[in-house]
Tab-separated table of C-alpha atoms in Angstrom:
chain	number	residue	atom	x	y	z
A	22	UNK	CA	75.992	121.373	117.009
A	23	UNK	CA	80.098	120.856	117.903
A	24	UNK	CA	80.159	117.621	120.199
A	25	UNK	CA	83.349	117.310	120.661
A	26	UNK	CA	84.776	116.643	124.384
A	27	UNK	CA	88.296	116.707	124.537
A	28	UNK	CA	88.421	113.110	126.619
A	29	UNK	CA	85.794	111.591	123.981
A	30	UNK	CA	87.722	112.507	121.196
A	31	UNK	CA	91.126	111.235	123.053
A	32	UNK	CA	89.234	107.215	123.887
A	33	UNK	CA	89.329	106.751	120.035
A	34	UNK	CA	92.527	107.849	119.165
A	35	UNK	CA	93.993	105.786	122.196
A	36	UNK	CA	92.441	103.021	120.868
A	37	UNK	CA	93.642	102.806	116.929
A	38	UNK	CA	96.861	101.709	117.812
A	39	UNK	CA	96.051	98.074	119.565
A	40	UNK	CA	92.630	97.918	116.796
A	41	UNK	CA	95.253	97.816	113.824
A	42	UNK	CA	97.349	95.426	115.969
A	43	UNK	CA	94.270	93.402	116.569
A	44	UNK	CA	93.254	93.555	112.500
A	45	UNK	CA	96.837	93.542	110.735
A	46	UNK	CA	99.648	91.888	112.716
A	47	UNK	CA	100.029	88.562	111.275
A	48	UNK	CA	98.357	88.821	108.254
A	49	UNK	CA	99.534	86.975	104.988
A	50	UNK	CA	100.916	88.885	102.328
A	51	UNK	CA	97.587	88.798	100.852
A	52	UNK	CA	95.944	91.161	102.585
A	53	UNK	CA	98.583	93.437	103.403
A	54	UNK	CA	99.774	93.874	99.665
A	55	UNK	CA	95.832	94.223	98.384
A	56	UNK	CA	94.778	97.428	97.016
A	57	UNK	CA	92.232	98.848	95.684
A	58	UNK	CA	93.819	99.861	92.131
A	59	UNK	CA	96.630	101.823	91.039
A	60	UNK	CA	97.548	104.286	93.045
A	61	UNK	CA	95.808	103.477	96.305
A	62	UNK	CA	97.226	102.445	99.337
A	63	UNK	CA	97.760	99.227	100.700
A	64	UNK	CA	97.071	98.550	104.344
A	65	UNK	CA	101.191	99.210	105.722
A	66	UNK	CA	101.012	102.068	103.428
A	67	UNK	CA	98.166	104.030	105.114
A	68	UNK	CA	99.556	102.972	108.661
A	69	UNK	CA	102.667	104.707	107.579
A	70	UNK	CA	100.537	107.646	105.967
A	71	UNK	CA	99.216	107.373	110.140
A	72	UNK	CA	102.284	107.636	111.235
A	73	UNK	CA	103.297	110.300	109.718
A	74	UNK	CA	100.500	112.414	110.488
A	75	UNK	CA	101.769	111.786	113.934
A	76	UNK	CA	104.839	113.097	113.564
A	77	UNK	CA	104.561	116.255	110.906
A	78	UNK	CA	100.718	116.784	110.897
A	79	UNK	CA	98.235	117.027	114.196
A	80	UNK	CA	100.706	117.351	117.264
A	81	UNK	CA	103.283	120.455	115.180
A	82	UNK	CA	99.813	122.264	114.224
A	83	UNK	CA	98.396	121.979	117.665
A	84	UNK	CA	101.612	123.316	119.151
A	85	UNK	CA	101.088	126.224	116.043
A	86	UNK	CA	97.875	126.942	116.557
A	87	UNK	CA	98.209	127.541	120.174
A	88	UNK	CA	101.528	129.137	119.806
A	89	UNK	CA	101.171	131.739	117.312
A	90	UNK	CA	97.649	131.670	116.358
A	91	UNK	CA	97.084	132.905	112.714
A	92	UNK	CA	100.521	135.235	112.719
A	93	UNK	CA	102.113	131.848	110.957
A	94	UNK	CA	100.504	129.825	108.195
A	95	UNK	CA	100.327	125.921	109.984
A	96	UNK	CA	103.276	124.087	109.003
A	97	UNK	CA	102.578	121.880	105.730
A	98	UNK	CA	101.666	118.377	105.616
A	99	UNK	CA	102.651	116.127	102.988
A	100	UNK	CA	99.741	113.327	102.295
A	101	UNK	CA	102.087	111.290	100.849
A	102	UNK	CA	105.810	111.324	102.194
A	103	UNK	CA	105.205	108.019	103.667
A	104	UNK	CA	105.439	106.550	100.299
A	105	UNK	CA	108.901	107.379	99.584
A	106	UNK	CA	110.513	105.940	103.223
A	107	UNK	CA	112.085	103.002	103.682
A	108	UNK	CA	109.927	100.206	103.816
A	109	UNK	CA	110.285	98.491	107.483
A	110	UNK	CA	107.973	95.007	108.809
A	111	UNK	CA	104.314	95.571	109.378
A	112	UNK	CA	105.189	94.947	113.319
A	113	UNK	CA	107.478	97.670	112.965
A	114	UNK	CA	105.379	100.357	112.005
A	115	UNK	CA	102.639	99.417	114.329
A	116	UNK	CA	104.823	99.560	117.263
A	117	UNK	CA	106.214	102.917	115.945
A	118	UNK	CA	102.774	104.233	115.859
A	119	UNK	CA	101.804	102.933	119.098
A	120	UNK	CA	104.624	104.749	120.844
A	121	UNK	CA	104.196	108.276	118.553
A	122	UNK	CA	100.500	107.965	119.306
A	123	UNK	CA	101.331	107.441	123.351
A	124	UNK	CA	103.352	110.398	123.370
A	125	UNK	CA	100.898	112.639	121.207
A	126	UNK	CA	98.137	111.836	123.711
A	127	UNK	CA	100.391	113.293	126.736
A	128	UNK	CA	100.853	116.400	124.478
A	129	UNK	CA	97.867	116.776	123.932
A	130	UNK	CA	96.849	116.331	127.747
A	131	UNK	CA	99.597	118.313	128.774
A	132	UNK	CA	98.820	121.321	126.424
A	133	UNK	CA	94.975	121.639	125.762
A	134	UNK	CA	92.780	123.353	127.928
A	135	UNK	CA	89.135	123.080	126.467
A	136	UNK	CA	87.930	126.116	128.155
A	137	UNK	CA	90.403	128.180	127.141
A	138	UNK	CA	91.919	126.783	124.273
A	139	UNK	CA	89.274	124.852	121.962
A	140	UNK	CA	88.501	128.788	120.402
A	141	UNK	CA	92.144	128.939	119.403
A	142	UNK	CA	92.708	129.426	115.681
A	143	UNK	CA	95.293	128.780	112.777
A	144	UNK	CA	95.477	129.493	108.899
A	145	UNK	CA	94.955	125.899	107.214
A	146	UNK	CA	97.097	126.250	103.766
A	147	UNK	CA	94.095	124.871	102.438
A	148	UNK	CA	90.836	126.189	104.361
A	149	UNK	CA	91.792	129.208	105.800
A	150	UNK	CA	91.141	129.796	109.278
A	151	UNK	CA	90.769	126.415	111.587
A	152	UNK	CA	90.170	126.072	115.392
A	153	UNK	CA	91.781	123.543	117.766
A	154	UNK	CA	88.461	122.334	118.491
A	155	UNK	CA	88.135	121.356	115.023
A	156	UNK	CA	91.752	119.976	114.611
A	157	UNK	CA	91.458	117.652	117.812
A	158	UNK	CA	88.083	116.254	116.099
A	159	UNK	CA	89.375	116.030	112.603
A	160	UNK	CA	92.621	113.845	114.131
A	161	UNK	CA	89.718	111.266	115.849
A	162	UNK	CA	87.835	110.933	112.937
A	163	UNK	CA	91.089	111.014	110.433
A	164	UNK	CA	91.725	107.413	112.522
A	165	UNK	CA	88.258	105.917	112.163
A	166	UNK	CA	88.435	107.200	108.299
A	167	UNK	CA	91.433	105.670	107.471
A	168	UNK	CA	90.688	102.389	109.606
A	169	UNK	CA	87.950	102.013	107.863
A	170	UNK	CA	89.582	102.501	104.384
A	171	UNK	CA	92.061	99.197	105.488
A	172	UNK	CA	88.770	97.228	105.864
A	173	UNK	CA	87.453	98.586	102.264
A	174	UNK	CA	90.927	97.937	100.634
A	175	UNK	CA	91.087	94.565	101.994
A	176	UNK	CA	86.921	93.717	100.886
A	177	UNK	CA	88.073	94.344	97.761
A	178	UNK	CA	89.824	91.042	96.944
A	179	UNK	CA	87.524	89.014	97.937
A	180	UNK	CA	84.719	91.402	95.546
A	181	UNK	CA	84.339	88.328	92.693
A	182	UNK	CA	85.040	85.751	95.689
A	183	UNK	CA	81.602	86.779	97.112
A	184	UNK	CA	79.311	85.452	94.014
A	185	UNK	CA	75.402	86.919	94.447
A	186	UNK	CA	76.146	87.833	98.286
A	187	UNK	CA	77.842	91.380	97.244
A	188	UNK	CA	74.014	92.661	96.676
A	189	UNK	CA	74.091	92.733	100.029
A	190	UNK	CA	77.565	93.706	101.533
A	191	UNK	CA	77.566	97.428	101.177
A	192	UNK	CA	81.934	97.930	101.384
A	193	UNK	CA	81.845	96.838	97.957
A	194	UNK	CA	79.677	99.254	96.657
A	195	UNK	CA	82.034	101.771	94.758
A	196	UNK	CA	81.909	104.980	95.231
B	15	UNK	CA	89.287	85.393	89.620
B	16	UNK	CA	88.733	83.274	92.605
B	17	UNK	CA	90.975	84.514	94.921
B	18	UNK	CA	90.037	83.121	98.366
B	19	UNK	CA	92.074	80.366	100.431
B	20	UNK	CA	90.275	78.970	103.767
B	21	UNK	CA	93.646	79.923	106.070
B	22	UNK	CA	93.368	83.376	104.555
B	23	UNK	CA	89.787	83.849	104.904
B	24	UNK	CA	89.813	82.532	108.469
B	25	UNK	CA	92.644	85.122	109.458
B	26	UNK	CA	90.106	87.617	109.139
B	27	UNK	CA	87.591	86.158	110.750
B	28	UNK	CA	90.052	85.342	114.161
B	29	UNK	CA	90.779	88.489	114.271
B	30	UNK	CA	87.278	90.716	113.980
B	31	UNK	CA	86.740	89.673	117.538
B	32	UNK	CA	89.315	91.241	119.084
B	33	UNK	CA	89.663	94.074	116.967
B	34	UNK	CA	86.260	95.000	117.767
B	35	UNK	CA	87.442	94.505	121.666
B	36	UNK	CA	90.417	96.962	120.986
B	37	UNK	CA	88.269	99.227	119.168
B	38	UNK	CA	85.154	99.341	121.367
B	39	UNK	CA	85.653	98.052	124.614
B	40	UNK	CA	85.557	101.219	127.431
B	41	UNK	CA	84.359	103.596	124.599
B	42	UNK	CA	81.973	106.153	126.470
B	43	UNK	CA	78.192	105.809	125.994
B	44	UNK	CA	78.757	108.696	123.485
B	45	UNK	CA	80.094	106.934	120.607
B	46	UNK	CA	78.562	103.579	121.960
B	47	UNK	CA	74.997	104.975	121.450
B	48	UNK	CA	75.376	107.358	118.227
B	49	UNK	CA	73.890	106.291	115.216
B	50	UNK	CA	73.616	107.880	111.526
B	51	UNK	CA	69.646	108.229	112.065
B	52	UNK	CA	66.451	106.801	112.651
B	53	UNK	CA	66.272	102.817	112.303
B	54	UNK	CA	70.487	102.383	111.678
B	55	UNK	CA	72.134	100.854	114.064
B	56	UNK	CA	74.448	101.809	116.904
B	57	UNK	CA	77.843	99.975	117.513
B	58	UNK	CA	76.671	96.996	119.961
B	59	UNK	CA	73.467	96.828	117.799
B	60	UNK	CA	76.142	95.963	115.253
B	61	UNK	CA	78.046	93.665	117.579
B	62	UNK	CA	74.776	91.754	118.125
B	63	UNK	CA	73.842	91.166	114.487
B	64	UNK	CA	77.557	89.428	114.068
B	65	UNK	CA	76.679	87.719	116.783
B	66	UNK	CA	73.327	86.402	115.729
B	67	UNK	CA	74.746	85.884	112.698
B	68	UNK	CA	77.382	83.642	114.025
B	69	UNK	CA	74.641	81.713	115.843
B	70	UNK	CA	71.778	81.166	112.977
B	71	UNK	CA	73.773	82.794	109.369
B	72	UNK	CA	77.074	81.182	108.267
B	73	UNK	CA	77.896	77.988	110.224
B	74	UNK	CA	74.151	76.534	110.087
B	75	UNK	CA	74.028	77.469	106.170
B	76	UNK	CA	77.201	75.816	105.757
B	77	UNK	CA	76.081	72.664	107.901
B	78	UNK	CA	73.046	72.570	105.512
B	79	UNK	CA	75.081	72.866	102.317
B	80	UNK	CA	77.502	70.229	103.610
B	81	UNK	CA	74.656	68.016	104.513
B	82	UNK	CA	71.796	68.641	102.100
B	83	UNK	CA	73.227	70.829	99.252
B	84	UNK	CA	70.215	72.169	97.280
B	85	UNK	CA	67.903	69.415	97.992
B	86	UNK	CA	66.382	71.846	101.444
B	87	UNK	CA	66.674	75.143	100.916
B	88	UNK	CA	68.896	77.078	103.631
B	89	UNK	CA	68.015	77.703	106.855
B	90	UNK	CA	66.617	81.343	107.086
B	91	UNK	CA	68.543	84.695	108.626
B	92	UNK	CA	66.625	87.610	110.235
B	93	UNK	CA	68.585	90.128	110.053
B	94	UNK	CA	67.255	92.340	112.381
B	95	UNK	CA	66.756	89.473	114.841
B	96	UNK	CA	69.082	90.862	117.254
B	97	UNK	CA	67.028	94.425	117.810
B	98	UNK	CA	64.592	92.350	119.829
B	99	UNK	CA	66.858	90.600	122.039
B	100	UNK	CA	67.701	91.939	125.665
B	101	UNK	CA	70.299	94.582	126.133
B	102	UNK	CA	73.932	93.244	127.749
B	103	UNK	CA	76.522	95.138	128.383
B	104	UNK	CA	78.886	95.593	125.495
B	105	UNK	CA	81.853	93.620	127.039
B	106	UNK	CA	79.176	91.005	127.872
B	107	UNK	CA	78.505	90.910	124.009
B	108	UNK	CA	82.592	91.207	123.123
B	109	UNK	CA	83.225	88.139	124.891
B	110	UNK	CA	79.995	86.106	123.588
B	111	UNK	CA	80.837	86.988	120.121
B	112	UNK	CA	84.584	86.029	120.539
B	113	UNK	CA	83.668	82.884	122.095
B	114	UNK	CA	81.503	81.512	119.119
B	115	UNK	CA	83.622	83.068	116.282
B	116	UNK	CA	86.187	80.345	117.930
B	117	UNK	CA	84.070	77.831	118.171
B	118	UNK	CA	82.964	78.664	114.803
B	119	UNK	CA	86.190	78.641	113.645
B	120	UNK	CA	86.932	75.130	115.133
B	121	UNK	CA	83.852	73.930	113.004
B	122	UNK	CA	84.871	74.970	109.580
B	123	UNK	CA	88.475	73.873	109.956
B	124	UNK	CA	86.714	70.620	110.995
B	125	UNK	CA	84.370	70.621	108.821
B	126	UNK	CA	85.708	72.107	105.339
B	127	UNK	CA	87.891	70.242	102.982
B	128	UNK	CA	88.642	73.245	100.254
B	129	UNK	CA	89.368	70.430	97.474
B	130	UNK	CA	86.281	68.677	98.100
B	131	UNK	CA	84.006	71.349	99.426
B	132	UNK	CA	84.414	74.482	97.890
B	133	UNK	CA	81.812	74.197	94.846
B	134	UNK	CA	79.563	72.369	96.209
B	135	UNK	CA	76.240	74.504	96.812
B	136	UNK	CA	72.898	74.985	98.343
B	137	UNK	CA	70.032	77.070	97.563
B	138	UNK	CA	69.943	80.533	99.064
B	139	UNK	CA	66.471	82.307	99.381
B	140	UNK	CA	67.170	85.267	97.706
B	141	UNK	CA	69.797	84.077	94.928
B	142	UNK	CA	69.279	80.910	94.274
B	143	UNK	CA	72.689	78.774	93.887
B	144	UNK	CA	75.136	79.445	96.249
B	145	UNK	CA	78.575	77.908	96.624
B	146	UNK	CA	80.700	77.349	99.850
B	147	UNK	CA	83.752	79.129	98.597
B	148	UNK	CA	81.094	82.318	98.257
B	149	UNK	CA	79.420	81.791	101.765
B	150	UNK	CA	83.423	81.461	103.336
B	151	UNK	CA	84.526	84.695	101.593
B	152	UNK	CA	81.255	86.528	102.579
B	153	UNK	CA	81.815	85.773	106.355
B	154	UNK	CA	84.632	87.848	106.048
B	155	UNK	CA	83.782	90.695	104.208
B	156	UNK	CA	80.662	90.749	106.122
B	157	UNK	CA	83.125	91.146	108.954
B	158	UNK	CA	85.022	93.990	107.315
B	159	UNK	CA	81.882	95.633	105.884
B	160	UNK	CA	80.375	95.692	109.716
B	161	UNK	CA	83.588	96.536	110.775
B	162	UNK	CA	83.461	99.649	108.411
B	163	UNK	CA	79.865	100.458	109.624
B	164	UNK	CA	81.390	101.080	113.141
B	165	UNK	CA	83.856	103.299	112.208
B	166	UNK	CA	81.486	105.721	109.645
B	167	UNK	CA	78.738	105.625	112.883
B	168	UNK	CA	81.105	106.963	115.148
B	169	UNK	CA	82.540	109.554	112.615
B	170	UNK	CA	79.102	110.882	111.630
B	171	UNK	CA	78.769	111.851	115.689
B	172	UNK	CA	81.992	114.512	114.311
B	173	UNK	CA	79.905	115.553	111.199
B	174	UNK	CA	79.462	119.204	112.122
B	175	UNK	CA	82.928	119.660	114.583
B	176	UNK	CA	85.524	118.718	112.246
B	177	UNK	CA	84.512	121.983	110.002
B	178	UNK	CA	86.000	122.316	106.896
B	179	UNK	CA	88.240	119.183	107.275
B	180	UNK	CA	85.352	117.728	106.510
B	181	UNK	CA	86.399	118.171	102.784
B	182	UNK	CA	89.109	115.692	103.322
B	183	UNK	CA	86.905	112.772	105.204
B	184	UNK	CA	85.857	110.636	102.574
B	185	UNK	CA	84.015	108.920	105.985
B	186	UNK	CA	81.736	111.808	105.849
B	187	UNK	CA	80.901	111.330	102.334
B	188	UNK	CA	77.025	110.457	102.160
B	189	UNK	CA	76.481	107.620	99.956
């Protein structure tokens, strides 16, 4: 049964800026350069893989979607440009994201009309044909995914730290 | 390898509390009441096992391994003790828990001398020998494990209206 309410969906993506302040700024170089093994991302690595959906992924195939429908494929999405920018300061990015993230919510606001628009469809390069319904709740839980993965990543050092205890601390049960 | 250092360990634990503020506080009842099925636990049901935890898990184990190392066996944990407790409002329960994870705090930096402390050990009901380097590191994974909880609860409420992006969630991913 679809959930989704457009203002719902928007309280957790206004929120994943200041919750990745609140985790990551000011962490030791520890935790921000853990990962989970060759390549996976560090924490700053999937905030920049957030910011970028920001700028190339969610907001352009919104504006697609309810622009030309399924005439146009959505415009592509690369999973992993992030890894080849410059690298900036932790602080940096998180401030970056906060302001993309501001600015995407006002889109969003501005442009979506749940009666009229959540119906809407694209062509997903991948899936074929999406709906903006299904886009706005994929970008909510595309934050709490990826938040989560920064807790997971950073669990990880401390897995032989633990001793007996990791019986019972489920994040350190591999997948 | 041992990897954990007390500063580092207690960076995570200073900032759970308010990451969980920045995260949660405001949400809609919504995500604040959606669980991933019968007997799991909603997001302030989480909040109040960290903060029973805070009040009868780490800090009185620690006292007793301090104090009595494996001659008394450690104070018990009920881990569901929280489910019977009355209901507060979740900012009631934001600001409880972030006032005893600082007091908390305060004790361990008082308490804990990582040259002298860290191996010694007390005996945990379930496994025996424990040491305080392994209680310290599992307070904070237990912080990012809970932390993690929070985030797959809230996605699973998306399950069905993300659609096929669901194929890219690894949050969705039953375990």
């Amino acid at each position: 049964m679809p959930n989704m309410k457009l203002e719902e969906a928007l309280e957790i993506l206004e929120r994943t800026p200041r919750a990745l302040e609140a985790m990551l700024a000011g962490l030791s170089a520890g935790w921000l350069q853990c990962r989970e093994g060759e390549g996976t991302w560090n924490a700053p690595e999937v905030v920049g893989h957030l910011i970028e959906s920001e700028h190339t992924n969610w907001l352009p195939r919104l504006v697609s979607m309810l622009g030309d429908g399924e005439v146009k494929p959505l415009p592509p999405f690369d999973r992993f440009a992030h890894l080849s920018q410059a690298e900036r300061p932790l602080e940096t990015m998180l401030e970056e994201f906060r302001a993309i993230r501001t600015r995407n919510i006002a889109a969003v606001r501005e442009l979506v009309d749940p009666e009229r628009d959540f119906d809407r469809t694209g062509q997903h390069p991948s899936f074929g044909t999406v709906k903006v319904r299904e886009l706005l709740s994929t970008w909510a839980v595309h934050d709490l995914t990826h938040m989560s993965q920064i807790m997971r990543v950073m669990a990880e050092r401390y897995r032989e730290d633990v001793g007996p205890w990791s019986a019972f601390l489920g994040i350190l049960r591999r997948t």
